Amino acid sequence: MITFYEEKNFQGRSYECMSDCSDMSSYLSRSQSCRVESGCFMVYDRNSYMGNQFFMRRGEYSDSMSMMGMSNGIRSCRMIPMHRGQFRMKIYERENFGGQSHEMMEDCDNIMERYRMNECQSCNVMDGHWLMYEQPQFRGKMMYMRPGEYRNFMDMGMSGMKFMSMRRIMDMC
């Protein structure tokens, strides 16, 4: 469960959420802080799970603007279901599953060093839930990937993004 607050430091009106919410504006005028009581969530600075994303696990986040760089606050959220079992994802150097490809089952802190790939612009997540990062060593902007085919990251509001490291979302929530 995650609780969103209109103001920083858990002040103002609040909204408790236990599932996906594509548009928080019907519950709060804005969200500047939140508390994660249980589970893991991705929060987004645009409606419909678009824009900048931030991974949240159990804890308190008193100022979403400074901690996550979300100048508009949190606009939507997605609960990440806990996955038990193997993890598999095939990454591709180019859009539409083009160019060099590699199948992954473990975290990768740098695709350039491990696979000699300059970038990842599409992927197919077969098993598990993953976080992809724009920089090596799991840094920079991130994107949540659940099972499915992702032909073009621009369709997800990630225009111009190139991903350089990937991490499995495991029992860390």
Short mmCIF file of C-alpha atoms in Angstrom, two decimals:
data_model
loop_
_atom_site.label_atom_id
_atom_site.label_comp_id
_atom_site.label_asym_id
_atom_site.label_seq_id
_atom_site.Cartn_x
_atom_site.Cartn_y
_atom_site.Cartn_z
CA MET A 1 0.00 0.00 0.00
CA ILE A 2 1.15 3.54 -0.78
CA THR A 3 -0.27 6.78 0.62
CA PHE A 4 0.12 10.02 -1.34
CA TYR A 5 -0.04 13.49 0.22
CA GLU A 6 -0.74 16.81 -1.49
CA GLU A 7 2.06 18.62 0.32
CA LYS A 8 5.65 17.91 1.31
CA ASN A 9 6.34 16.20 4.63
CA PHE A 10 3.09 14.17 4.54
CA GLN A 11 0.85 17.22 4.91
CA GLY A 12 -2.50 18.06 3.33
CA ARG A 13 -5.11 15.72 1.89
CA SER A 14 -4.08 12.10 1.35
CA TYR A 15 -4.98 9.20 -0.92
CA GLU A 16 -4.31 5.53 -0.13
CA CYS A 17 -3.63 3.29 -3.09
CA MET A 18 -3.25 -0.49 -3.30
CA SER A 19 -3.22 -0.94 -7.08
CA ASP A 20 -2.48 0.88 -10.34
CA CYS A 21 -3.75 4.45 -10.71
CA SER A 22 -3.41 6.06 -14.14
CA ASP A 23 -4.62 9.54 -13.10
CA MET A 24 -4.37 10.76 -9.52
CA SER A 25 -5.98 14.14 -10.25
CA SER A 26 -9.43 12.81 -9.34
CA TYR A 27 -8.14 12.10 -5.81
CA LEU A 28 -5.59 14.87 -5.19
CA SER A 29 -4.77 18.17 -6.89
CA ARG A 30 -1.09 17.17 -6.69
CA SER A 31 1.18 14.79 -4.80
CA GLN A 32 4.36 16.12 -3.22
CA SER A 33 5.16 13.30 -0.75
CA CYS A 34 4.26 9.66 -0.08
CA ARG A 35 4.70 6.70 2.25
CA VAL A 36 5.05 3.11 1.05
CA GLU A 37 3.69 0.80 3.73
CA SER A 38 4.09 -2.43 1.77
CA GLY A 39 5.02 -3.62 -1.69
CA CYS A 40 6.86 -1.87 -4.49
CA PHE A 41 5.56 0.83 -6.81
CA MET A 42 6.64 2.85 -9.82
CA VAL A 43 5.52 6.47 -9.73
CA TYR A 44 5.33 8.71 -12.80
CA ASP A 45 5.33 12.48 -13.32
CA ARG A 46 2.67 12.24 -16.06
CA ASN A 47 -0.73 10.57 -16.27
CA SER A 48 -1.14 7.13 -17.83
CA TYR A 49 2.23 5.82 -16.61
CA MET A 50 4.21 8.18 -18.84
CA GLY A 51 7.19 10.45 -18.33
CA ASN A 52 9.89 10.22 -15.70
CA GLN A 53 9.64 7.18 -13.46
CA PHE A 54 10.89 6.41 -9.98
CA PHE A 55 11.02 3.07 -8.16
CA MET A 56 9.67 3.09 -4.61
CA ARG A 57 9.92 0.43 -1.95
CA ARG A 58 8.86 0.47 1.69
CA GLY A 59 9.78 3.81 3.23
CA GLU A 60 8.98 7.51 3.51
CA TYR A 61 9.48 10.04 0.71
CA SER A 62 8.91 13.48 2.22
CA ASP A 63 9.64 15.57 -0.90
CA SER A 64 9.08 13.96 -4.29
CA MET A 65 10.23 17.07 -6.14
CA SER A 66 13.76 17.18 -4.74
CA MET A 67 14.26 13.43 -4.25
CA MET A 68 13.06 12.34 -7.69
CA GLY A 69 13.29 15.47 -9.79
CA MET A 70 9.55 15.39 -10.43
CA SER A 71 8.74 19.08 -10.78
CA ASN A 72 5.05 18.36 -11.45
CA GLY A 73 4.78 15.89 -8.59
CA ILE A 74 3.48 12.35 -8.90
CA ARG A 75 0.64 11.95 -11.44
CA SER A 76 0.23 8.16 -11.73
CA CYS A 77 1.49 4.99 -10.06
CA ARG A 78 1.75 1.30 -10.80
CA MET A 79 2.00 -1.50 -8.24
CA ILE A 80 4.74 -3.99 -9.05
CA PRO A 81 3.61 -7.56 -8.38
CA MET A 82 6.10 -9.80 -6.65
CA HIS A 83 7.59 -12.32 -9.06
CA ARG A 84 8.88 -15.70 -7.95
CA GLY A 85 10.72 -17.77 -10.47
CA GLN A 86 13.19 -17.15 -13.25
CA PHE A 87 13.87 -13.85 -14.97
CA ARG A 88 14.36 -13.59 -18.74
CA MET A 89 14.61 -10.60 -21.03
CA LYS A 90 15.99 -10.23 -24.54
CA ILE A 91 17.49 -6.82 -25.28
CA TYR A 92 18.05 -5.34 -28.75
CA GLU A 93 20.41 -2.64 -29.89
CA ARG A 94 17.84 -0.99 -32.21
CA GLU A 95 14.12 -0.27 -32.29
CA ASN A 96 11.71 -2.97 -33.52
CA PHE A 97 13.98 -5.77 -32.27
CA GLY A 98 16.77 -4.82 -34.67
CA GLY A 99 20.54 -5.05 -34.46
CA GLN A 100 22.54 -7.08 -32.00
CA SER A 101 20.55 -8.95 -29.31
CA HIS A 102 21.28 -10.78 -26.06
CA GLU A 103 19.14 -12.78 -23.68
CA MET A 104 19.54 -11.88 -20.01
CA MET A 105 18.66 -13.76 -16.85
CA GLU A 106 20.76 -11.73 -14.40
CA ASP A 107 21.36 -8.06 -13.63
CA CYS A 108 23.70 -6.25 -16.02
CA ASP A 109 25.50 -3.14 -14.77
CA ASN A 110 26.92 -2.19 -18.18
CA ILE A 111 25.75 -3.59 -21.55
CA MET A 112 28.70 -1.99 -23.34
CA GLU A 113 31.23 -3.92 -21.24
CA ARG A 114 29.32 -7.19 -21.04
CA TYR A 115 27.79 -7.46 -24.53
CA ARG A 116 29.66 -4.83 -26.58
CA MET A 117 26.29 -3.11 -27.22
CA ASN A 118 26.25 0.68 -27.59
CA GLU A 119 22.65 0.96 -26.43
CA CYS A 120 19.35 -0.84 -25.93
CA GLN A 121 16.36 0.57 -27.82
CA SER A 122 13.87 -2.34 -27.66
CA CYS A 123 13.33 -5.50 -25.62
CA ASN A 124 11.13 -8.50 -24.98
CA VAL A 125 10.53 -9.31 -21.31
CA MET A 126 9.63 -12.99 -21.09
CA ASP A 127 9.75 -13.53 -17.32
CA GLY A 128 9.89 -11.27 -14.29
CA HIS A 129 9.86 -7.53 -13.76
CA TRP A 130 12.89 -5.35 -14.55
CA LEU A 131 14.22 -1.83 -14.15
CA MET A 132 16.24 -0.38 -17.03
CA TYR A 133 18.58 2.58 -16.46
CA GLU A 134 19.94 5.17 -18.90
CA GLN A 135 23.47 4.95 -17.48
CA PRO A 136 25.77 2.11 -16.45
CA GLN A 137 25.86 1.04 -12.78
CA PHE A 138 22.06 1.41 -12.41
CA ARG A 139 22.11 5.23 -12.50
CA GLY A 140 20.13 7.94 -14.23
CA LYS A 141 16.55 7.84 -15.42
CA MET A 142 14.84 4.49 -15.16
CA MET A 143 12.01 2.60 -16.80
CA TYR A 144 9.89 -0.23 -15.39
CA MET A 145 9.49 -3.23 -17.69
CA ARG A 146 6.91 -5.95 -17.07
CA PRO A 147 6.40 -9.01 -19.28
CA GLY A 148 5.69 -7.99 -22.85
CA GLU A 149 7.23 -6.71 -26.08
CA TYR A 150 8.64 -3.19 -26.21
CA ARG A 151 9.40 -2.28 -29.82
CA ASN A 152 10.04 1.41 -29.28
CA PHE A 153 10.67 3.18 -25.97
CA MET A 154 9.48 6.49 -27.46
CA ASP A 155 5.93 5.08 -27.41
CA MET A 156 6.25 4.98 -23.62
CA GLY A 157 7.14 8.66 -23.32
CA MET A 158 10.88 7.99 -23.18
CA SER A 159 11.92 9.93 -26.28
CA GLY A 160 15.63 9.75 -27.00
CA MET A 161 16.34 7.40 -24.08
CA LYS A 162 19.03 4.77 -24.43
CA PHE A 163 19.38 2.18 -21.71
CA MET A 164 22.79 0.96 -20.52
CA SER A 165 22.06 -1.19 -17.44
CA MET A 166 19.25 -3.50 -16.27
CA ARG A 167 18.24 -4.90 -12.88
CA ARG A 168 15.69 -7.53 -11.84
CA ILE A 169 13.04 -6.46 -9.32
CA MET A 170 13.32 -9.20 -6.75
CA ASP A 171 12.25 -9.71 -3.12
CA MET A 172 13.59 -6.32 -2.14
CA CYS A 173 10.26 -4.68 -1.41
#
